[in-house]
mmCIF file of C-alpha atoms in Angstrom:
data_model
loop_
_atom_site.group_PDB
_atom_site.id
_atom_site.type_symbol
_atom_site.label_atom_id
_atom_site.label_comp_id
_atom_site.label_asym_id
_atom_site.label_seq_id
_atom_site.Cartn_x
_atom_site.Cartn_y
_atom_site.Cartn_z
ATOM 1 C CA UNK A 1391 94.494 103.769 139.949
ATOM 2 C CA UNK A 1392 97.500 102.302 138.334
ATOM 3 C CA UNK A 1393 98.121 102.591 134.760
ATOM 4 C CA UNK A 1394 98.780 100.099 132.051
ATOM 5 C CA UNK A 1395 103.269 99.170 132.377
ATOM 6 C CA UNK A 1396 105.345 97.048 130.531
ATOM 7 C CA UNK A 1397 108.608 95.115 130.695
ATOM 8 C CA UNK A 1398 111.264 95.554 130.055
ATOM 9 C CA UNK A 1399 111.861 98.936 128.300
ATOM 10 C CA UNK A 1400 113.644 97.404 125.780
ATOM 11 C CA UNK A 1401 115.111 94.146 124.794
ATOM 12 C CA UNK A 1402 117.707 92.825 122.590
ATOM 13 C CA UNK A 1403 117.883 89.591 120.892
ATOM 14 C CA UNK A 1404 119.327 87.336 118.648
ATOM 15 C CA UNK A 1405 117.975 85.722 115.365
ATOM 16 C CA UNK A 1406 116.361 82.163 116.329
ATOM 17 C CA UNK A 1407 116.210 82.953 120.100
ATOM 18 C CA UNK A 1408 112.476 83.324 122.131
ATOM 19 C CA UNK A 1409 111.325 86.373 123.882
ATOM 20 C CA UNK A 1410 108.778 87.310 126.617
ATOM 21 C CA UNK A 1411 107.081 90.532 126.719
ATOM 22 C CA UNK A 1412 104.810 91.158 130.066
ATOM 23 C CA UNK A 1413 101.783 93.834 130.518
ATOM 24 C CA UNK A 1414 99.921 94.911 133.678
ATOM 25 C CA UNK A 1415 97.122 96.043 132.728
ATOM 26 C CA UNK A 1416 94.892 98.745 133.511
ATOM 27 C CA UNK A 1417 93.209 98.406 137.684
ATOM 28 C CA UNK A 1418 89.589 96.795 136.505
ATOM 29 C CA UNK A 1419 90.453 96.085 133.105
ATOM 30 C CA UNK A 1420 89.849 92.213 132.435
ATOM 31 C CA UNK A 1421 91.062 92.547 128.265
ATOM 32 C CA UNK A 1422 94.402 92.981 127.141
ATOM 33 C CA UNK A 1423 95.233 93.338 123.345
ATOM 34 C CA UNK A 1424 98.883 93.400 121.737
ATOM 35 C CA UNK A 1425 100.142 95.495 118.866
ATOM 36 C CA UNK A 1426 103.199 95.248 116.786
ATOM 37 C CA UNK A 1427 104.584 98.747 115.429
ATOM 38 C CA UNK A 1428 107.103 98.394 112.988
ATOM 39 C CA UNK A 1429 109.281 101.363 111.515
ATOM 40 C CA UNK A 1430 106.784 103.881 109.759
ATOM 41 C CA UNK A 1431 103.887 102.046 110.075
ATOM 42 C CA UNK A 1432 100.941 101.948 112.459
ATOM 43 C CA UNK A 1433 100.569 99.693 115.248
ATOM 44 C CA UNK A 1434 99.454 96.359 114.041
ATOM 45 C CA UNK A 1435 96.998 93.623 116.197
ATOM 46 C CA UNK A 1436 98.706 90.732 117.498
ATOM 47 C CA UNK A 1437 95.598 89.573 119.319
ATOM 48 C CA UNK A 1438 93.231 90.015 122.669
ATOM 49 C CA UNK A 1439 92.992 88.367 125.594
ATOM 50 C CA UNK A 1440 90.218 88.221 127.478
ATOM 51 C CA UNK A 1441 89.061 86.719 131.273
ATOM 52 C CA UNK A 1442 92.293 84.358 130.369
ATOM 53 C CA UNK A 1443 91.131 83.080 126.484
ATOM 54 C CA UNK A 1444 92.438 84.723 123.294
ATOM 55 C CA UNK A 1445 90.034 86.476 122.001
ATOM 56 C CA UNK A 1446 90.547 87.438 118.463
ATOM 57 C CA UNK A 1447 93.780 87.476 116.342
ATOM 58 C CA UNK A 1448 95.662 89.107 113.141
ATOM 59 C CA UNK A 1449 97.394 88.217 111.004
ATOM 60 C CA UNK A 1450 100.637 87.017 113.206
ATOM 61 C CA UNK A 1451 102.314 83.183 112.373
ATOM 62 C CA UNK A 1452 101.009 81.256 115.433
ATOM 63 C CA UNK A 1453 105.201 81.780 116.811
ATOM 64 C CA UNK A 1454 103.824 84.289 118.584
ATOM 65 C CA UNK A 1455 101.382 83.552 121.544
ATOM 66 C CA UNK A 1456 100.323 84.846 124.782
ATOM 67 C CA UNK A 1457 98.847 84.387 128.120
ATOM 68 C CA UNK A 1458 96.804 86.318 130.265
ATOM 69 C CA UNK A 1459 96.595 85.630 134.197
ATOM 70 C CA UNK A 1460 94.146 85.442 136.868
ATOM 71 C CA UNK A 1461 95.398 89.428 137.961
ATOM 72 C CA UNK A 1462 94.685 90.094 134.033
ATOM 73 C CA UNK A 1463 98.271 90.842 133.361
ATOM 74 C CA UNK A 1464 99.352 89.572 130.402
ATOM 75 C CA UNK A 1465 102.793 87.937 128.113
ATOM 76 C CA UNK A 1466 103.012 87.742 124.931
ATOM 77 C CA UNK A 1467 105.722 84.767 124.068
ATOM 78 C CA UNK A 1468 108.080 85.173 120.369
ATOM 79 C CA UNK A 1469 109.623 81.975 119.475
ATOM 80 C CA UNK A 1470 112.241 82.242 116.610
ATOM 81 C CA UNK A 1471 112.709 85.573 116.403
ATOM 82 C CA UNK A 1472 113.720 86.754 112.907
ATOM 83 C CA UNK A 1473 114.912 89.597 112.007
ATOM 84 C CA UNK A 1474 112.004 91.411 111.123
ATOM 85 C CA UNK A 1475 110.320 91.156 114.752
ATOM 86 C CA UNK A 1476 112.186 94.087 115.541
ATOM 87 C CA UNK A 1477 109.591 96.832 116.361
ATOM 88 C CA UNK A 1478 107.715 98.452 119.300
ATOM 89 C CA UNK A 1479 105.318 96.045 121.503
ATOM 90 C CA UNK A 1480 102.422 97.862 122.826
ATOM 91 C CA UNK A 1481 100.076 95.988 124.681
ATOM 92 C CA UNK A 1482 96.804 98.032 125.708
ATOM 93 C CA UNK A 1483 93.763 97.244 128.317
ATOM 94 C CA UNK A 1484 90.090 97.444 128.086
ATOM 95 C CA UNK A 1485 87.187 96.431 130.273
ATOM 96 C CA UNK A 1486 84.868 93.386 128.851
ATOM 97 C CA UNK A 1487 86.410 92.336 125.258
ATOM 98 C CA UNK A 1488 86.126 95.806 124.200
ATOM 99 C CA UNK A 1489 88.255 98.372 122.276
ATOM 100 C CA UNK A 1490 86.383 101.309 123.653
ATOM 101 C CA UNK A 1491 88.414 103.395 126.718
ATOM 102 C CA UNK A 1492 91.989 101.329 125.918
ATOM 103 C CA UNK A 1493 94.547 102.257 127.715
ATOM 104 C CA UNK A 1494 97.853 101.932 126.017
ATOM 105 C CA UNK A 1495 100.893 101.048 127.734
ATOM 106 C CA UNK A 1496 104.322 102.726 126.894
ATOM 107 C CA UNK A 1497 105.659 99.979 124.915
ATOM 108 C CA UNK A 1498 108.727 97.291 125.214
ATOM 109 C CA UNK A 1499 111.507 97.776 121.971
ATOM 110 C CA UNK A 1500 112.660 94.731 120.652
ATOM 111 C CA UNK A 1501 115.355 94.562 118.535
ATOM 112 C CA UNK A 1502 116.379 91.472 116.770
ATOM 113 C CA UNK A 1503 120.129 91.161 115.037
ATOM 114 C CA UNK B 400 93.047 93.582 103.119
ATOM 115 C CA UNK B 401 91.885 96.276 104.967
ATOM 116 C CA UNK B 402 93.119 99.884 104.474
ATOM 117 C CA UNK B 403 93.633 102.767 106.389
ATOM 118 C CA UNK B 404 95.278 105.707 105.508
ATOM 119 C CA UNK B 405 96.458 109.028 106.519
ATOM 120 C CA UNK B 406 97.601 111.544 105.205
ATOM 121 C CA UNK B 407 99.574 113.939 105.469
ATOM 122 C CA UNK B 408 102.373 111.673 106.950
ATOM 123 C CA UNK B 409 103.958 114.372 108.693
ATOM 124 C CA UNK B 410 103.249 118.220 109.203
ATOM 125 C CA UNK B 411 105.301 121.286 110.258
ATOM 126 C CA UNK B 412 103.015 124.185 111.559
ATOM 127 C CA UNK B 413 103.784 127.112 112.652
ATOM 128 C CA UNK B 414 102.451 128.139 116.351
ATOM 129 C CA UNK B 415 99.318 130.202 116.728
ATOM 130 C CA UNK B 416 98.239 128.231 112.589
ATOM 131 C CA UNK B 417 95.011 126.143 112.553
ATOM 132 C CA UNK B 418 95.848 122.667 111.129
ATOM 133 C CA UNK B 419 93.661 119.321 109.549
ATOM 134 C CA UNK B 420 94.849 116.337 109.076
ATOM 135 C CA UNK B 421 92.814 113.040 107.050
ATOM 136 C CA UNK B 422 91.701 109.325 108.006
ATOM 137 C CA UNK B 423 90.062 107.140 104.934
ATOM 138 C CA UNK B 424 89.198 103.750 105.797
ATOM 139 C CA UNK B 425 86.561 100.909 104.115
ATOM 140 C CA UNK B 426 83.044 102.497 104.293
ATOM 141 C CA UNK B 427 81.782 98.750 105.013
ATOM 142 C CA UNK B 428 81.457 96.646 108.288
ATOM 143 C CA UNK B 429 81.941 99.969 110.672
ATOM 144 C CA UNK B 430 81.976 99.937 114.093
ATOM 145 C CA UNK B 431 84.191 103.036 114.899
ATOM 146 C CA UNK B 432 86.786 104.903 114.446
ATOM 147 C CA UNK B 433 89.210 106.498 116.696
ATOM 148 C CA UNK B 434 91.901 109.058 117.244
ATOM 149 C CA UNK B 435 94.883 108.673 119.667
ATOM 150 C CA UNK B 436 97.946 111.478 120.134
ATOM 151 C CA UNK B 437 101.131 109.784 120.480
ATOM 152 C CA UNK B 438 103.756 111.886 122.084
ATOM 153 C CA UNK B 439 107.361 110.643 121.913
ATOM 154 C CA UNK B 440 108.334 108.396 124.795
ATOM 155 C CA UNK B 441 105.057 108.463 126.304
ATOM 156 C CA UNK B 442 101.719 106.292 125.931
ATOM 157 C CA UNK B 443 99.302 106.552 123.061
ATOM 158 C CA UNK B 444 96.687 108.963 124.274
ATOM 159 C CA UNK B 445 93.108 107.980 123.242
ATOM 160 C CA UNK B 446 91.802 111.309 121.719
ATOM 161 C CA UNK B 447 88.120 110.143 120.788
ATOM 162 C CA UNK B 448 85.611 107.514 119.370
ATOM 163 C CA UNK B 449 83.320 108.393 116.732
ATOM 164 C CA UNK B 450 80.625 105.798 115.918
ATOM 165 C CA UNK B 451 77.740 107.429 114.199
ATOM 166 C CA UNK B 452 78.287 109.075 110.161
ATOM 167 C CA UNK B 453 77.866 112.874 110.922
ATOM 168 C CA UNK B 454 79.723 112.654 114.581
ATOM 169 C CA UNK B 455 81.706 115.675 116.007
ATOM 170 C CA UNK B 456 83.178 115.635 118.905
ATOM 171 C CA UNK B 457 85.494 118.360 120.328
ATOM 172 C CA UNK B 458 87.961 118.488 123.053
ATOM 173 C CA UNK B 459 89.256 121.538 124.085
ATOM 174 C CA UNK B 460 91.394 122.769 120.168
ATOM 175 C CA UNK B 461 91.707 119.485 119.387
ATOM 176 C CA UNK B 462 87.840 118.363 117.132
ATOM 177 C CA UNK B 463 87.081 115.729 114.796
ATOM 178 C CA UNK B 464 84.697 114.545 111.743
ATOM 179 C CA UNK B 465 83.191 111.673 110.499
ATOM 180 C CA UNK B 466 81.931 110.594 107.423
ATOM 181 C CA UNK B 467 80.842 106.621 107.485
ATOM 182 C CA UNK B 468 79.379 106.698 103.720
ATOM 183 C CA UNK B 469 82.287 107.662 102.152
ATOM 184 C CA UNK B 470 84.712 106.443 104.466
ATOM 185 C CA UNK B 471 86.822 109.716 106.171
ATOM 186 C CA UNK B 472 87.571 111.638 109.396
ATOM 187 C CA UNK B 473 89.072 114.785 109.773
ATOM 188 C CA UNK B 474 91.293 115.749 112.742
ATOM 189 C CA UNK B 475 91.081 120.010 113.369
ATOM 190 C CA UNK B 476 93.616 121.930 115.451
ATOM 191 C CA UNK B 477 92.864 125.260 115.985
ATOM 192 C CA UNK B 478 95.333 127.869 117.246
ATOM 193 C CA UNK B 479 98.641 125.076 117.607
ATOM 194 C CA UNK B 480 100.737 125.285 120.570
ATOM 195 C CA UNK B 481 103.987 123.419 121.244
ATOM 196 C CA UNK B 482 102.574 120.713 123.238
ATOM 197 C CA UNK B 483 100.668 119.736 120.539
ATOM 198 C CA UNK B 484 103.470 118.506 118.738
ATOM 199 C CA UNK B 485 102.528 114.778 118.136
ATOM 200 C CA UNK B 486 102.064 111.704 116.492
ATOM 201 C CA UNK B 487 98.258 111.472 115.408
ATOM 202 C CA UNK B 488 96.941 107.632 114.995
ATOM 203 C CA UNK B 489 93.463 106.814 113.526
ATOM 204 C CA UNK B 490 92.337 103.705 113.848
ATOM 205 C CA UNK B 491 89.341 101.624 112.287
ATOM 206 C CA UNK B 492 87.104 99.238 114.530
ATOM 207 C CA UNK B 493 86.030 96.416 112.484
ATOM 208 C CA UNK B 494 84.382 93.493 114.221
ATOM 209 C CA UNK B 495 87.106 91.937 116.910
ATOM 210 C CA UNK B 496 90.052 94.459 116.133
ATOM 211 C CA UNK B 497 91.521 98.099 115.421
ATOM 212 C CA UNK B 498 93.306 98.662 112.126
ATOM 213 C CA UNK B 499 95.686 102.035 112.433
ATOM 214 C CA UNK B 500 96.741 103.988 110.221
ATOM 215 C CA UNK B 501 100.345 104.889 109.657
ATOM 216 C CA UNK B 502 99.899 108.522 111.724
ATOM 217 C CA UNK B 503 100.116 112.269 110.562
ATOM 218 C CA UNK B 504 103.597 113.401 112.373
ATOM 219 C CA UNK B 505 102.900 117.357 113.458
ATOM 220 C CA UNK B 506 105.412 119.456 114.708
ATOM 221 C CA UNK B 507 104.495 122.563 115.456
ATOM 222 C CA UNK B 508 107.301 125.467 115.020
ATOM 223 C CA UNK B 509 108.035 128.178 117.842
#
């Protein structure tokens, strides 16, 4: 059983430029959910993907979307990056649109300048 | 806007001390609440779920509380060891999503 990775590690970027983050989720796991973690705070939702269709979203400008695959991975997409996108990407799998048993993965850095 | 807190933010301890730590979140629309550990460079670690006002559940040093009417959970360590030093998340389940809190940093001293 292979456990929930991301890519890359970490990332830089510059100021009005587009990112992709990827996921592999979880063996099993058909949901994937994205968090933002900024500097002292707590991881924040992006949103949740489920059997391909988003799922439920927070309260992120719609310049950030995603995708989930047939294989359940997952990318979340950053158009116009500004400056304060800089934080820790965490994306995290579940079984079934739930939030129960989610398995985190260990996160891509982004850094905007 | 939903809230969650925690407090302490961060927590030195010496090795061999019992430690608490607190989660407050909205007493309204509940589903859950959870706990993850968070060591540096690694995954979050999902710790428990507590759904029902009263719940303990205990693994191992590591036990929790919950308190649905007035909105808290407590996190217990008993007898802290090194490899407990950790970032502790909390996190509310409303309907569709989790809302963290901002984590209780512990380090525990030699």
């Amino acid at each position: 059983e292979t456990g929930v990775t991301q890519s890359p590690t970490h990332l830089i970027k510059t100021r009005g430029q587009q990112v992709t983050l990827r996921c592999s989720s979880q063996s099993g796991h058909n949901t994937v959910s994205w968090y933002q973690q900024a500097l002292g705070q707590g991881p924040q939702f992006i949103f949740q993907y489920y059997r391909e269709e988003e799922n439920g979203r927070g309260n992120f400008p719609p310049r950030f979307s995603g995708l989930q695959f047939p294989n359940y991975s997952s990318e979340l997409n950053v158009n116009a990056l500004e400056l304060d996108d800089s934080a820790l990407y965490l994306c995290a799998s579940s079984f079934s649109g739930g939030l129960y048993e989610q398995y985190f993965g260990p996160g891509t850095r982004l850094t905007v300048t | 806007i939903l809230n969650v807190e925690q407090s302490p933010q961060s927590l030195h301890v010496q090795e061999g001390d019992s430690t608490n730590f607190t989660c407050s979140f909205p007493s309204s629309n509940f589903y859950a609440l959870h706990w993850y550990r968070w060591e540096t460079a690694k995954s979050p670690e999902a710790l428990f779920v507590m759904t029902l006002n009263g719940d303990e559940k205990k693994k191992g040093r590591i036990s929790a509380t919950l308190n649905t009417k007035e909105g808290y959970s407590y996190l217990y360590i008993k007898g802290s060891q090194p490899e407990d030093s950790a970032t502790y998340l909390c996190a509310f389940q409303g309907a569709q999503k989790l809302v963290f809190g901002q984590g209780t940093r512990l380090t525990i001293n030699p």
